Tab-separated table of C-alpha atoms in Angstrom:
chain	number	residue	atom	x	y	z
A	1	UNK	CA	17.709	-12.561	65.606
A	2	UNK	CA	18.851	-16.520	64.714
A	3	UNK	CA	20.820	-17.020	61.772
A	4	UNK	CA	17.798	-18.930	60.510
A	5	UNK	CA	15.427	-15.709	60.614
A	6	UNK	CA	17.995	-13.779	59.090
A	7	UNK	CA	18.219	-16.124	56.137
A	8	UNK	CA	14.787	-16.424	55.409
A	9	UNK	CA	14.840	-12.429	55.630
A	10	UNK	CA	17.452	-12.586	52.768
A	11	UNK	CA	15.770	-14.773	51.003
A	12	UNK	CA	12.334	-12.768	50.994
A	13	UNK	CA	14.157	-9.915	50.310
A	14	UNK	CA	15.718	-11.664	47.344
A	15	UNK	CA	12.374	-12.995	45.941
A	16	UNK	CA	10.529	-9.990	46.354
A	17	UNK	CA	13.801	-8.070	44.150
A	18	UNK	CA	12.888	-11.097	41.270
A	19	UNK	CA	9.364	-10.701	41.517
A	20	UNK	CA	10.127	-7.125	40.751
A	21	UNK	CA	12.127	-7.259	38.241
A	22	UNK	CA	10.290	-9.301	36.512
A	23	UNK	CA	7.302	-7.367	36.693
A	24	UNK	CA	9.361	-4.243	35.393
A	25	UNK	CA	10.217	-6.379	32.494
A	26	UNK	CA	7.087	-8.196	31.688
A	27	UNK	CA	5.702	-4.214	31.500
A	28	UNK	CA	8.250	-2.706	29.067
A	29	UNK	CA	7.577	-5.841	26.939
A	30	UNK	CA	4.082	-4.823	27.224
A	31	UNK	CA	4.366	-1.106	26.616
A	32	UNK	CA	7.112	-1.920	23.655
A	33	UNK	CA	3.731	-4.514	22.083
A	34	UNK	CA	1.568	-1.362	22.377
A	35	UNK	CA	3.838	1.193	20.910
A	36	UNK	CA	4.557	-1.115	17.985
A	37	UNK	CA	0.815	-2.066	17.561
A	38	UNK	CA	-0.541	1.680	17.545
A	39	UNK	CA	2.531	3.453	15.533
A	40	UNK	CA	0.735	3.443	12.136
A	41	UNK	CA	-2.722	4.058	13.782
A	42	UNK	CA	-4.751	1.995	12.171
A	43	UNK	CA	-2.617	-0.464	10.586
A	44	UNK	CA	-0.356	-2.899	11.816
A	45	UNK	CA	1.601	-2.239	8.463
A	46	UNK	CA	5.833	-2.741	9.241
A	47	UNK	CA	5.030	-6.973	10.139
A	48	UNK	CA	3.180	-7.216	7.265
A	49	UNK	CA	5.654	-6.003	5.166
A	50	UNK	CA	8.482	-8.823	6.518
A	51	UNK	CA	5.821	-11.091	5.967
A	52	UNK	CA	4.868	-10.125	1.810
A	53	UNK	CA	8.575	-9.561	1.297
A	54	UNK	CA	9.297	-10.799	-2.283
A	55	UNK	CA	10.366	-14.338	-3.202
A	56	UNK	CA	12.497	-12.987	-5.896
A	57	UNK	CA	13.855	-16.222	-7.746
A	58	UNK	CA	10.685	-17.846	-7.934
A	59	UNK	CA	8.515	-15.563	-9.819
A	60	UNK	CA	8.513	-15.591	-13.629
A	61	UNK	CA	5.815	-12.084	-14.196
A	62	UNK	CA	3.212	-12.099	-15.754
A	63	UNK	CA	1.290	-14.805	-18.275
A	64	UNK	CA	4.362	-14.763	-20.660
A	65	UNK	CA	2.246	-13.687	-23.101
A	66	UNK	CA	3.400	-13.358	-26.539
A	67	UNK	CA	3.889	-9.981	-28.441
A	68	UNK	CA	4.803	-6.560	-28.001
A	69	UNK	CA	4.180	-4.716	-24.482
A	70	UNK	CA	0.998	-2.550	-24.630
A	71	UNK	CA	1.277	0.089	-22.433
A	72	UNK	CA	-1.857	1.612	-21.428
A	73	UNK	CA	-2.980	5.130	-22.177
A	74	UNK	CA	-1.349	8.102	-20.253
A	75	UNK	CA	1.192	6.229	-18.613
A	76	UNK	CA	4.600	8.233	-17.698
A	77	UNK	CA	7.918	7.644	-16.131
A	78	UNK	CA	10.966	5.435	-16.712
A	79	UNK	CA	10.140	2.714	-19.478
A	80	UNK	CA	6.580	3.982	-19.536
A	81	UNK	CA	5.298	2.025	-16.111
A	82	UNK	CA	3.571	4.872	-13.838
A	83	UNK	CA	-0.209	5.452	-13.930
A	84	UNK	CA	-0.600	8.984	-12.490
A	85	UNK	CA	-3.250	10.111	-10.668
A	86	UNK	CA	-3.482	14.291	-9.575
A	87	UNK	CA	-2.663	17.403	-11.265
A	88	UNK	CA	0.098	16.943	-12.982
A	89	UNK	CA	1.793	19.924	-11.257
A	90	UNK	CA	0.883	19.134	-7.925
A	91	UNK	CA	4.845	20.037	-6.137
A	92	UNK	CA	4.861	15.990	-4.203
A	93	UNK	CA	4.689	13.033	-5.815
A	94	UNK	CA	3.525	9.853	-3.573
A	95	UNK	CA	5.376	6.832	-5.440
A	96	UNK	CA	3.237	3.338	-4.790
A	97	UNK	CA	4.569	0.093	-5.641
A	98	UNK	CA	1.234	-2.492	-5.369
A	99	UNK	CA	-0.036	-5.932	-5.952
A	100	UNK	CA	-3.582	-6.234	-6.166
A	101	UNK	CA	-3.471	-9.681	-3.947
A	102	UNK	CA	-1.122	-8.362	-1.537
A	103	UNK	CA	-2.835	-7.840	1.998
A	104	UNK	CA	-1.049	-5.070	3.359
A	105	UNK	CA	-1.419	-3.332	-0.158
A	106	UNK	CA	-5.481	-3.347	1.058
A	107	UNK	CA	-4.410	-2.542	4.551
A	108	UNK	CA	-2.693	0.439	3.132
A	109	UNK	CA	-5.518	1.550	0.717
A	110	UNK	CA	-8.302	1.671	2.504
A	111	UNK	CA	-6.680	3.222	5.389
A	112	UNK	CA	-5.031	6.244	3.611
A	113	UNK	CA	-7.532	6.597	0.605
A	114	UNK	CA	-9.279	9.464	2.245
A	115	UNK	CA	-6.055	11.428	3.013
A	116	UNK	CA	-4.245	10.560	-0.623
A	117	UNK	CA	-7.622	12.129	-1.989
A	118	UNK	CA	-8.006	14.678	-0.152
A	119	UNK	CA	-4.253	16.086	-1.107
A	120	UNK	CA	-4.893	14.820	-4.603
A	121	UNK	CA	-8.027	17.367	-4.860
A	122	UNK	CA	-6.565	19.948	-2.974
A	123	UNK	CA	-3.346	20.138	-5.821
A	124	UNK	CA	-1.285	19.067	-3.166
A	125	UNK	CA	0.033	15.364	-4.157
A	126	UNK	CA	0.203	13.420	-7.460
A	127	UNK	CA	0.454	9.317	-6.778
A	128	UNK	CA	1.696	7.171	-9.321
A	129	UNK	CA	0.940	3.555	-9.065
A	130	UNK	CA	3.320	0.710	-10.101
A	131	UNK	CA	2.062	-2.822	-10.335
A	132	UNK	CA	3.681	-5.946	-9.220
A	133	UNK	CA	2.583	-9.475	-9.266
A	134	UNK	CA	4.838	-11.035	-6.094
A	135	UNK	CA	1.579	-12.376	-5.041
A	136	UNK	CA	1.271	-14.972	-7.923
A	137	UNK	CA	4.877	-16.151	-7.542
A	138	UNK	CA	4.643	-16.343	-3.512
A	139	UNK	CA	1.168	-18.239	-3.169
A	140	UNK	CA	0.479	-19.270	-7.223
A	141	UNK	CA	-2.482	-18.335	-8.984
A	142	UNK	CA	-2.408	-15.161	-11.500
A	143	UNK	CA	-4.741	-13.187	-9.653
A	144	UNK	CA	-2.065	-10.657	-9.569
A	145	UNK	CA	-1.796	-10.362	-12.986
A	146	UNK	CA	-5.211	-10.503	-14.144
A	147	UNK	CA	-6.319	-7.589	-11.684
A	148	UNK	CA	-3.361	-5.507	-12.658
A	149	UNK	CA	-4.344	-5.986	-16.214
A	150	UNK	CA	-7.785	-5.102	-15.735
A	151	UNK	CA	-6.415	-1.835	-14.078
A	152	UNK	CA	-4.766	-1.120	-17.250
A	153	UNK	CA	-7.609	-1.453	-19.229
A	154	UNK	CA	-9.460	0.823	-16.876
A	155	UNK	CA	-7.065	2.933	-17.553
A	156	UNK	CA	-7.632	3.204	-21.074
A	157	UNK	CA	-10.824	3.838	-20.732
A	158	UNK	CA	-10.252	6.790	-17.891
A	159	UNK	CA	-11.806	5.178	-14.687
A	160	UNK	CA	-8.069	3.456	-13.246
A	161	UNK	CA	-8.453	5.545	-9.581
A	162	UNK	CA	-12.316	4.081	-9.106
A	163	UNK	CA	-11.235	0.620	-10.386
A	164	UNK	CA	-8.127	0.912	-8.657
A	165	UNK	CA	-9.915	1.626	-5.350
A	166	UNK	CA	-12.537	-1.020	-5.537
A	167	UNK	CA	-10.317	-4.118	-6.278
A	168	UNK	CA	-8.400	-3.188	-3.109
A	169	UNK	CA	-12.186	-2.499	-0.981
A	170	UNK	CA	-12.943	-5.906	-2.299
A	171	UNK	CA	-9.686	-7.791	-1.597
A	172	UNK	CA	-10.222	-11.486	-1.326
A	173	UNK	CA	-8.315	-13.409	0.608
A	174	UNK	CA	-4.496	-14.010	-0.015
A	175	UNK	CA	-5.263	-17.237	-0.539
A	176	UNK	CA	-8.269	-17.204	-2.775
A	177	UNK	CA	-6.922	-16.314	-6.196
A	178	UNK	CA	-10.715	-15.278	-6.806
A	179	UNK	CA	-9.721	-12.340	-9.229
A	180	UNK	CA	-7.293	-15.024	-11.439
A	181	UNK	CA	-11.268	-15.012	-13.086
A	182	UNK	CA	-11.675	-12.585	-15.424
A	183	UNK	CA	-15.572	-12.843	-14.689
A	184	UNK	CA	-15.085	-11.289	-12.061
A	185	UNK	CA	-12.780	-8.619	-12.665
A	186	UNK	CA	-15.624	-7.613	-14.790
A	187	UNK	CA	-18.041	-7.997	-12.482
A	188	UNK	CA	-16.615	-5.726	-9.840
A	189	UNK	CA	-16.359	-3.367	-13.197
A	190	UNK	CA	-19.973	-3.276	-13.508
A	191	UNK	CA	-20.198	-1.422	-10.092
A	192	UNK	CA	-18.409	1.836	-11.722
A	193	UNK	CA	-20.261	3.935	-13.792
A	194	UNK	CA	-19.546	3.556	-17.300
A	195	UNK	CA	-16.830	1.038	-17.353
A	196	UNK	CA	-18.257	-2.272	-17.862
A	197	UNK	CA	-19.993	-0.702	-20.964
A	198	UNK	CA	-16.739	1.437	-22.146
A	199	UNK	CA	-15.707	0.624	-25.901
A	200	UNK	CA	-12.994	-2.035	-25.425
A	201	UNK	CA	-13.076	-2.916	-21.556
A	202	UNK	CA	-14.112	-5.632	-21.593
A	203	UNK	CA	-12.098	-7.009	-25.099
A	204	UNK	CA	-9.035	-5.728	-23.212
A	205	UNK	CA	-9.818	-7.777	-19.579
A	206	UNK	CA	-10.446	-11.004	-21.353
A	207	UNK	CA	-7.954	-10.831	-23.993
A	208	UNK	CA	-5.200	-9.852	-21.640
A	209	UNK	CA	-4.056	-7.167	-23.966
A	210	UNK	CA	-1.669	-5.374	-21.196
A	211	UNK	CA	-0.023	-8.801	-19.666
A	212	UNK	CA	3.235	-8.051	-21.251
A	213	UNK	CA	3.367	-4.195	-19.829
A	214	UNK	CA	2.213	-5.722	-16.097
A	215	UNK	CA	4.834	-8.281	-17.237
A	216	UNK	CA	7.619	-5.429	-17.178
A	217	UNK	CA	6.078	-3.647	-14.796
A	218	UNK	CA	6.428	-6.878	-12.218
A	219	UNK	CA	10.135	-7.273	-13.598
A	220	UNK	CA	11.089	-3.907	-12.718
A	221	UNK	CA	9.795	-4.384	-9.318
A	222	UNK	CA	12.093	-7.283	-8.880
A	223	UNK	CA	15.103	-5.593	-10.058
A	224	UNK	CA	14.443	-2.427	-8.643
A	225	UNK	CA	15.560	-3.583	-5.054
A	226	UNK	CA	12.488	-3.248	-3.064
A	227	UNK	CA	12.263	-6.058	-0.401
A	228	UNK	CA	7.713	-6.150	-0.542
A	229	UNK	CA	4.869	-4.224	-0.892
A	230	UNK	CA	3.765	-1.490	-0.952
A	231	UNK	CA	6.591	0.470	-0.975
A	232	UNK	CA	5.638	4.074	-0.971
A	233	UNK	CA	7.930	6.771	-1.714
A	234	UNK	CA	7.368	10.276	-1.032
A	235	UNK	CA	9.149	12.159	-3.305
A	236	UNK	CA	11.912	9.906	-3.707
A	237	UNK	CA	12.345	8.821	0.042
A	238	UNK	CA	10.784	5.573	1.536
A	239	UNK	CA	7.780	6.535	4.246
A	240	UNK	CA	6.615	3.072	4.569
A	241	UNK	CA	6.668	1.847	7.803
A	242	UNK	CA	8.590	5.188	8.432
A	243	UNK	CA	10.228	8.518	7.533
A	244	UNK	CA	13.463	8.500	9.791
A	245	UNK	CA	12.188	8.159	13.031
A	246	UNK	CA	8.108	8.847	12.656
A	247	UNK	CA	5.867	5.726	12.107
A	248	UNK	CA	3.621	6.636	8.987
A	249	UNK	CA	-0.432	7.666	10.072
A	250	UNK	CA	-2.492	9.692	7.754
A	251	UNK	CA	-1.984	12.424	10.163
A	252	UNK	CA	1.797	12.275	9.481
A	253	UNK	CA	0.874	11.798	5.667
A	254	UNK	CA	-0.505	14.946	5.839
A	255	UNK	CA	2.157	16.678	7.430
A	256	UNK	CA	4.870	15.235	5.542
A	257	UNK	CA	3.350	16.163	2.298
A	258	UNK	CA	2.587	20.011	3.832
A	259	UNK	CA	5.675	20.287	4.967
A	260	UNK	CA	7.456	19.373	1.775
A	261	UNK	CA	5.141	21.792	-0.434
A	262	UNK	CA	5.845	24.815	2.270
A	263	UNK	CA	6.498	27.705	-0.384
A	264	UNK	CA	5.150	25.779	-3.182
A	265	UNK	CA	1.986	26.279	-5.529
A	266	UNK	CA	-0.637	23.469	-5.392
A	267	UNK	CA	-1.516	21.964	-8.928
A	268	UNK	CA	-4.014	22.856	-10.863
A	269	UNK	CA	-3.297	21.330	-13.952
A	270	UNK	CA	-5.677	18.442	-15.149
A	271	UNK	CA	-4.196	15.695	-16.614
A	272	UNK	CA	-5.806	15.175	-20.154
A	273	UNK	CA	-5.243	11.735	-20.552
A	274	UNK	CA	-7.132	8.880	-19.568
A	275	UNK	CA	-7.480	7.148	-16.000
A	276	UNK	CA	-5.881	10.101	-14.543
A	277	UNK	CA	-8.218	12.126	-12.597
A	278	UNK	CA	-7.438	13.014	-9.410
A	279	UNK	CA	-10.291	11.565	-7.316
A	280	UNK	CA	-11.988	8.583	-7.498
A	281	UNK	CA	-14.641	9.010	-4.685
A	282	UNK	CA	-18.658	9.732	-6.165
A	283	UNK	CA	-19.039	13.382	-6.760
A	284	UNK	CA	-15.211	14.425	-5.947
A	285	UNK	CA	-13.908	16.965	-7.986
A	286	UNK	CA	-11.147	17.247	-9.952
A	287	UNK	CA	-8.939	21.032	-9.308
A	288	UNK	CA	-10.861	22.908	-10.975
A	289	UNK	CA	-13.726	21.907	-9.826
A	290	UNK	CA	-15.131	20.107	-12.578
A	291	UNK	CA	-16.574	16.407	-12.013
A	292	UNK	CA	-13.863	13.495	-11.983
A	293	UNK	CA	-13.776	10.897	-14.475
């Protein structure tokens, strides 16, 4: 064989070892795109939350309103700023830091609202939702603040988880600080029975009469050292994108919460005040069986 055959040989050899490589490596890019895509299931939650991650020094809260803070009814925790929703028993708490405007907020929501539920009913998990307003102070606008309020006065009046669940179904987009109008905040309300029409609701929405709680709620949020939202704590450790090394699905939701109540009683204790009943869906029922608020 000439020295010129053997060269070109070599040299096909060579090319063909490149070609391979290269193939090898455009597929684990490809198989690391899927795994990353399809780790929460439905959501593609973990980018989102680089992408909401909290301009701290810009935001000043809520509409600086004057006065006192006004907590809403049945609120619990540190400095008053937890809306529960579940027996009050239940043995896991699911801790949910949220802004109304925030898209992966939504993304969250709607894909785990049937599982939270579900281990809210069954006695299982308590949530309690915190409200921040990074929204506002990353895009402008105080859509954040007026929806948060609104949830407060919802919860006054006992109908937070519905009103809570339907500004997140009807999201608009990050950009359109459509629920800055109070008109409709209050429109949405008409949709769920018996709020609109609930003594005060609709005094409270226009008159911003909880801006200064969802004022210290947003401030606590800031200082608190969480980098976006949601942040969602299960009993005290972050599970949003992960727990250690598992991506969070409902499915793992599920098993994370069973596994932490292994030994323990569900709840069956009904919270008594306002806004906190533990399902929010028409005709759930609350532990006991009775109809939820």
């Amino acid at each position: 064989m000439s020295e010129k055959n053997r060269e070109a040989r070599r040299s096909a050899r060579e090319r063909l070892q490149q070609e391979r490589a290269e193939f090898k490596a455009r597929e684990k890019r490809k198989r690391g795109l899927i795994v990353a895509a399809s780790a929460v299931g439905v959501l593609a939650l973990a980018g989102a939350v680089g992408l909401l991650a909290v301009n701290m020094g810009k935001h000043k809260g809520g509409g600086g309103a004057a006065g006192p803070v006004s907590a809403p009814s049945g609120v619990n925790g540190k400095d008053d700023l937890a809306i529960p929703v579940g027996a009050t028993d239940a043995p896991s708490t699911l801790t949910v830091w949220e802004d109304f405007r925030c898209p992966a907020c939504a993304q969250f929501e709607n894909a785990f609202r049937p599982v939270i539920h579900e281990l809210e009913k069954a006695g299982e998990l308590k949530v309690e939702y915190h409200l921040a307003t990074i929204i506002d102070g990353n895009m402008g606008g105080t859509g954040s603040v007026r929806a948060a309020n609104a949830a407060a006065c919802a919860q006054d009046v006992g109908k937070f988880a519905p009103y809570h669940d339907l500004l997140f179904r009807n999201q608009p987009a990050e950009t359109d600080d459509a629920f800055a109008k109070n008109s409709r905040l209050l429109e949405l309300a008409g949709t769920v029975d018996g709020l609109e029409s609930a003594p005060g609701f609709r005094s409270c929405v226009e008159d911003g009469a909880h801006d200064k709680w969802v004022e210290k709620s947003s401030e606590a949020f800031r200082t608190g050292g969480f980098s976006g939202t949601p942040t969602v704590l299960l009993n005290g450790e972050a599970v949003f994108p992960k727990k250690g090394e598992e991506n969070i699905t409902p499915d793992n939701l599920r098993k994370w919460v069973t596994e932490a109540n292994k030994g323990k009683k569900a709840g069956t204790e009904t919270p008594s005040a306002p806004g906190s009943a533990p399902a929010s869906e028409p005709g759930a029922t609350t532990p006991q069986g009775t109809p939820a608020a």
